[in-house]
Amino acid sequence: MKSLKIFFGNEDRVGIQDFVLLDAHNSETAFLDNLKKRFTEDLIYTYIGTLLISVNPYKELDIYTKKQMDLYMGVNFFELPPHIYALADNVYHTMLSEANNHFILISGESGAGKTEASKKILQYYAVSCPSSTLLDTVRDRMLMSNPVLEAFGNAKTMKNDNSSRFGKYMDIQFDYAVGGHILSYLLEKSRVVHQNHGERNFHIFYQLVEGGEEDLLRHLGLEKDTKHYSYLVQGECSNVSSINDKNDWKTVKNALSVIDFDASDIEHLFGIIASVLHMGNVHFDGDTKGYAILNSNAALRWVSKVLSPFTVDHAIYARDALAKAIYGRAFTWLVNRINESLENKDSERKTVIGLLDIYGFEVFFVNSFEQFCINYCNEKLQQLFIQLTLKSEQEEYEAEGIGWEPVQFFNNKIICDLVEEKHRGIISVLDEECMRPGDATDLTFLEKLEEKMGNHPHFVTHKLADKKTRKSLERGDFRLLHYAGEVTYCVVGFIDKNNDLLYKNIKDVMRLSKNPIIQECFPATEGDSRRRPETVATQFKNSLLRLMEILTVKEAWYVRCLKSNDNKQSGKFDEVLVRHQVKYLGLMEHLRVRRAGFAYRRRYEVFLQRYKALCPATWPHWRGVPAEGVEKLVQHLGYQPDEYKMGRTKIFIRYARTLFATEDAFEICKHELGKQQRIQKRREFRKQKEGYTTRCEAKSTDNSEYLAFVRQSYLNRLKDNLPKTVLDKTTWLTPPPVMTEILRQLNTRMMVRKYVRGITPQKKAQLQQKVVTSAIFKGKKDSYPSSIAVPFVDTRINEQDINTRVLQTIHHERIKYSVPVVKYDRNGFKPRPRQLILSQAAVYLVEEAKIKQRVDYVSLKGASVSNLGDSVMILHVALNDPKQKGDLVLQCDHLFEALTKLAMIANKQNNIKVVQGSIKFEIQACKEGGVDFSTGQEPMIYKGKNGHLMVVSDYFRISA
C-alpha cells in the first residue's frame, strides 16, 4: 500500500498515521507492520481515531521541545502528525468549547511509558494554559508533585526501573483558577519489607541514604551506605545505572519546598522514613520459652514491651506490619498534603481534565496478592474502555443518522464478576476466610475457591486441572484466564495481606509518638469501633467502583502505551511481545468499532475547505450550504453511492482507498494551482506600469491590476491601524475611492466574533440557560424582566446539606440541581418546607431523611406557571400507576432558575406553559384541584372558599 499523505498536513509520511485508514483493518499482521514501520523511523505515535498509541523507544527523542508545544497549540487534531501534545491540546479545547469534564486514561504494561506520558501531558498544560502569578504557582506545585509521588510511590522492578507501585488519578481543574486533586490507589506496602531478586524498595529510601546531607543523616541515625539496612538489600541491586539517587534526592527536596511543605514537615517526614529503616534492622532471638527477646538497648525497650510475649515469628510479623503501616499511612498523609497545596479555593464551578496513570497489567515469575489486585483493576478499566468506546461511536452514528453495524468483541464482564461478585466472587471468598473463626490459612482459602469456582471457564487450580495443565501449576496456585492472557497466582500471603491488621497495643504505642505526622496517621479515635475494618481487597474494590463512577460521567480519551521489547533496548521491536499487548489492550476491537462501516468522517465545512479546489462548482468559494457543496464535490470526483454517506453534519467515507485517491488528486491540484499563481504574479508585475497611468479612470483591462495593487496597499496599512473596540468609530483609515464601506462592517463582525470567543465557559453556560429562560417566559410572565440580571447558580443546596440517607439512595443518578421549596398539600393546601432535587433521571421531593415523591422525567408531563409576578409552579405528573401521587404544587423563590434547570435536564422546554387566570391540577386519578391567580396590594397564598388555592401577587415581585 502506498504511504498515506495524511488528510491534514503531510510532514509525516511513513506508514499510516491513523489505523482507521488501514485498508486491511481486520489484519493483525498489517497492524503490526504499520507500527513497526513507524517505530523504525522514530515515529512512536499513531492514532486509532482519537485514541493515541505510544510505543516506548527506550531512548530520548527530540520531540518534546517548547517549539513542538507551540506547533500543536490550537491546531486541528489531525492537522499535524500524531503526538501526545495533539491529544492534550484537543482535550483542553474540547473542554473549553463544550464546558464539560473529560479524562485521559493512560494504560499499558509496566515499563510501557505510562508515567512519562502523564508527565508530558502535565508539562504541556503547564506551558499552554493562561498564565498569571497565582496560576503559575499552582502549576509549579502540580508539576513538582510528580517527582515527590514517584520517590515515595515508585520503585525498580524486573520490568521497569521506575515502576508506579500505586495507582494515581489526578483531576486538573481549569477555568478562572487552576488547581488539582489526586486520588491514590493500593500502594504496594509489602515492598517496604520485602523485595524480589533484581528489585528495589521505594526510591525515597535510597535517595535519603545516598543523597542525604551528613548533618541530616547524623540527626536521623543513618549511615551513608544502603548495605547497612535489611529493608534495602533483599533484591541485591541497590545501585542501578539508570538511576541517580543523589540527584533525585535534590529534586525531591526542592519539589517539597515548591509544594509548600515547611521545614518541620520535611524533617518529620524523613524521620518516618528513617524509622522504617531502623525498624528493619531490629532482630529477635528466642528465650528458653521460645519468646522473642531483644538486647538491653534502651531505644528498643518499647519494642520489647509491645512484642512481648510473642514468638520470634510473631515478632517479625508485627515488626514488618508496623513498618508497612507507618509507610502506607505516611504516603496517604503525603498525598493529602499535596492536595491541600493544589486546592482551588474558587467556589465557582470548575471544568476538569482527569488524568489516570494506573498500574499496567502485571505478570511476574511469582504473582501475589498485589498482582491479583492490579490485574483486577485492569479488567475493570478494559470493561469501561469497551463500554465507552462502543457507546461514543454508536452515539455518533445515531446523531448523524447513519446506520450502525454491531461489532463483535470479547465482553470481559465474566472475569470481573468472577473477582468481584457479591457472596460468590474471589474477593468475597477471601474476606470470608479472613473473618471466619478458626485457623484460616492461605490453603483453606484456596480450597474454598475450588469449591465455589470449580466449573468456571476462567479459573483453574492444580486440583481442578487436566493432566497437561497440572504440570504447570503448583499445589498452592490458582490461575485466571484474564482478557490479557493467563496469570498464575501463588496464594501464599493472601490472607495476611488482605487482613493488613495491626495489633492494638502497637497502635496505642504509636499514638505516644512525638512526631506530628505519626499522630495524624494513628488518630486516637481509630479502633474505638467494635466493627471490623474493611479488608484491603474490599477497600480496593470499593475505591475502584468509585473511580468508575468518576470516569463514567466524563468524556473519555485514551493513550495506549506499548513496550517495544522486554530488555529496554532502543531500536528493538519485538513483534511477539507487541502483538500480545495489542491483543490484550483491545486495540483491534477498538479499530473494528471505529471502522464499523466507515474509515473516515469529517464535518462538511472542514472537508469542503480542504478539497474545494478539486471541483469547479466549489472553487474558489462555495456560497451555499456546506453539505450541498460537499455533495457537488464528491459527485464531481466520481464517488459511488456505496463509498460514502451524508450525515447531518459530517460526510462518512467507507473506504480508505477513496480518501487516498482524493488526497492524491489534491496533491496534483495544489501543484497546478501553485504554477498558475506564479504565472499570475509575473503578469501582475508587467501590468503595474500600465495600470498607474489610468489609475483614476473606470476599471478596465488596463488598470485592473493596478487598482488591485492599490486595494492591497490599503489593506496592508489598515491591518496595523484597526479600531481596538466595536464602539470605536473615529480611527478608521480613509479608504481610496475603489474601497467600500463593507470593510468596516466586516471588521465590526470580526470584533464581535472575537468578543464572543472570549466568553468563559461559565459565562457561556449562564447565557445558554438565560436563552432557554427567555424562550419560555419572555413577554409572557410579568416578573421575567426583573429576573434577567439575576445570575443563575449551579445549585441552591450543597450536598452536605442533603441528608446522607437520601444521598445514598439517589447518588447513582447524579444530582444536577437542588433548591428549597414550599410544597402545598393537594387537598388542604397546607404549606410544608421541602427540598426539590433534580437528578439526571428524576425529580425528587424530599423532607429531611425521607423521599416524599419521585417523578422520573418520562412521567413528568410538564409544568405550569401564571403570567403574573408570583413564584408558584405546578409540576404535572402522568398517573400511569395507581400508586403514583398526583401533581406537585410548589412555591419557589428561584422559579425561573429552577424551571430552566428542569427544562434543560429533562428536555422539557416545550412542556412549560405560562397560563392566565387559573391552573387545574390532578390530585389523583379522576380528581382535580385548582389554583387561581390574581394581583393585589401585597402577595399572599391561601385556601379560597371555592376550595382552590388562591395566589395573589403584586407587580414588583422579583423571582430569580
XYZ file of C-alpha atoms in Angstrom, residues 278 281-283 294-306:
17
model
C 15.810 1.273 61.687
C 17.286 -3.741 61.434
C 15.551 -4.907 64.615
C 16.402 -8.601 65.045
C 15.909 -8.065 72.246
C 19.119 -6.779 73.745
C 19.007 -4.213 76.526
C 19.343 -1.207 74.246
C 17.111 1.454 75.864
C 15.812 2.624 72.489
C 14.375 -0.839 71.865
C 12.661 -1.363 75.215
C 9.334 -0.154 73.873
C 9.608 -2.721 71.096
C 10.154 -5.457 73.676
C 7.168 -4.261 75.662
C 4.911 -4.148 72.603
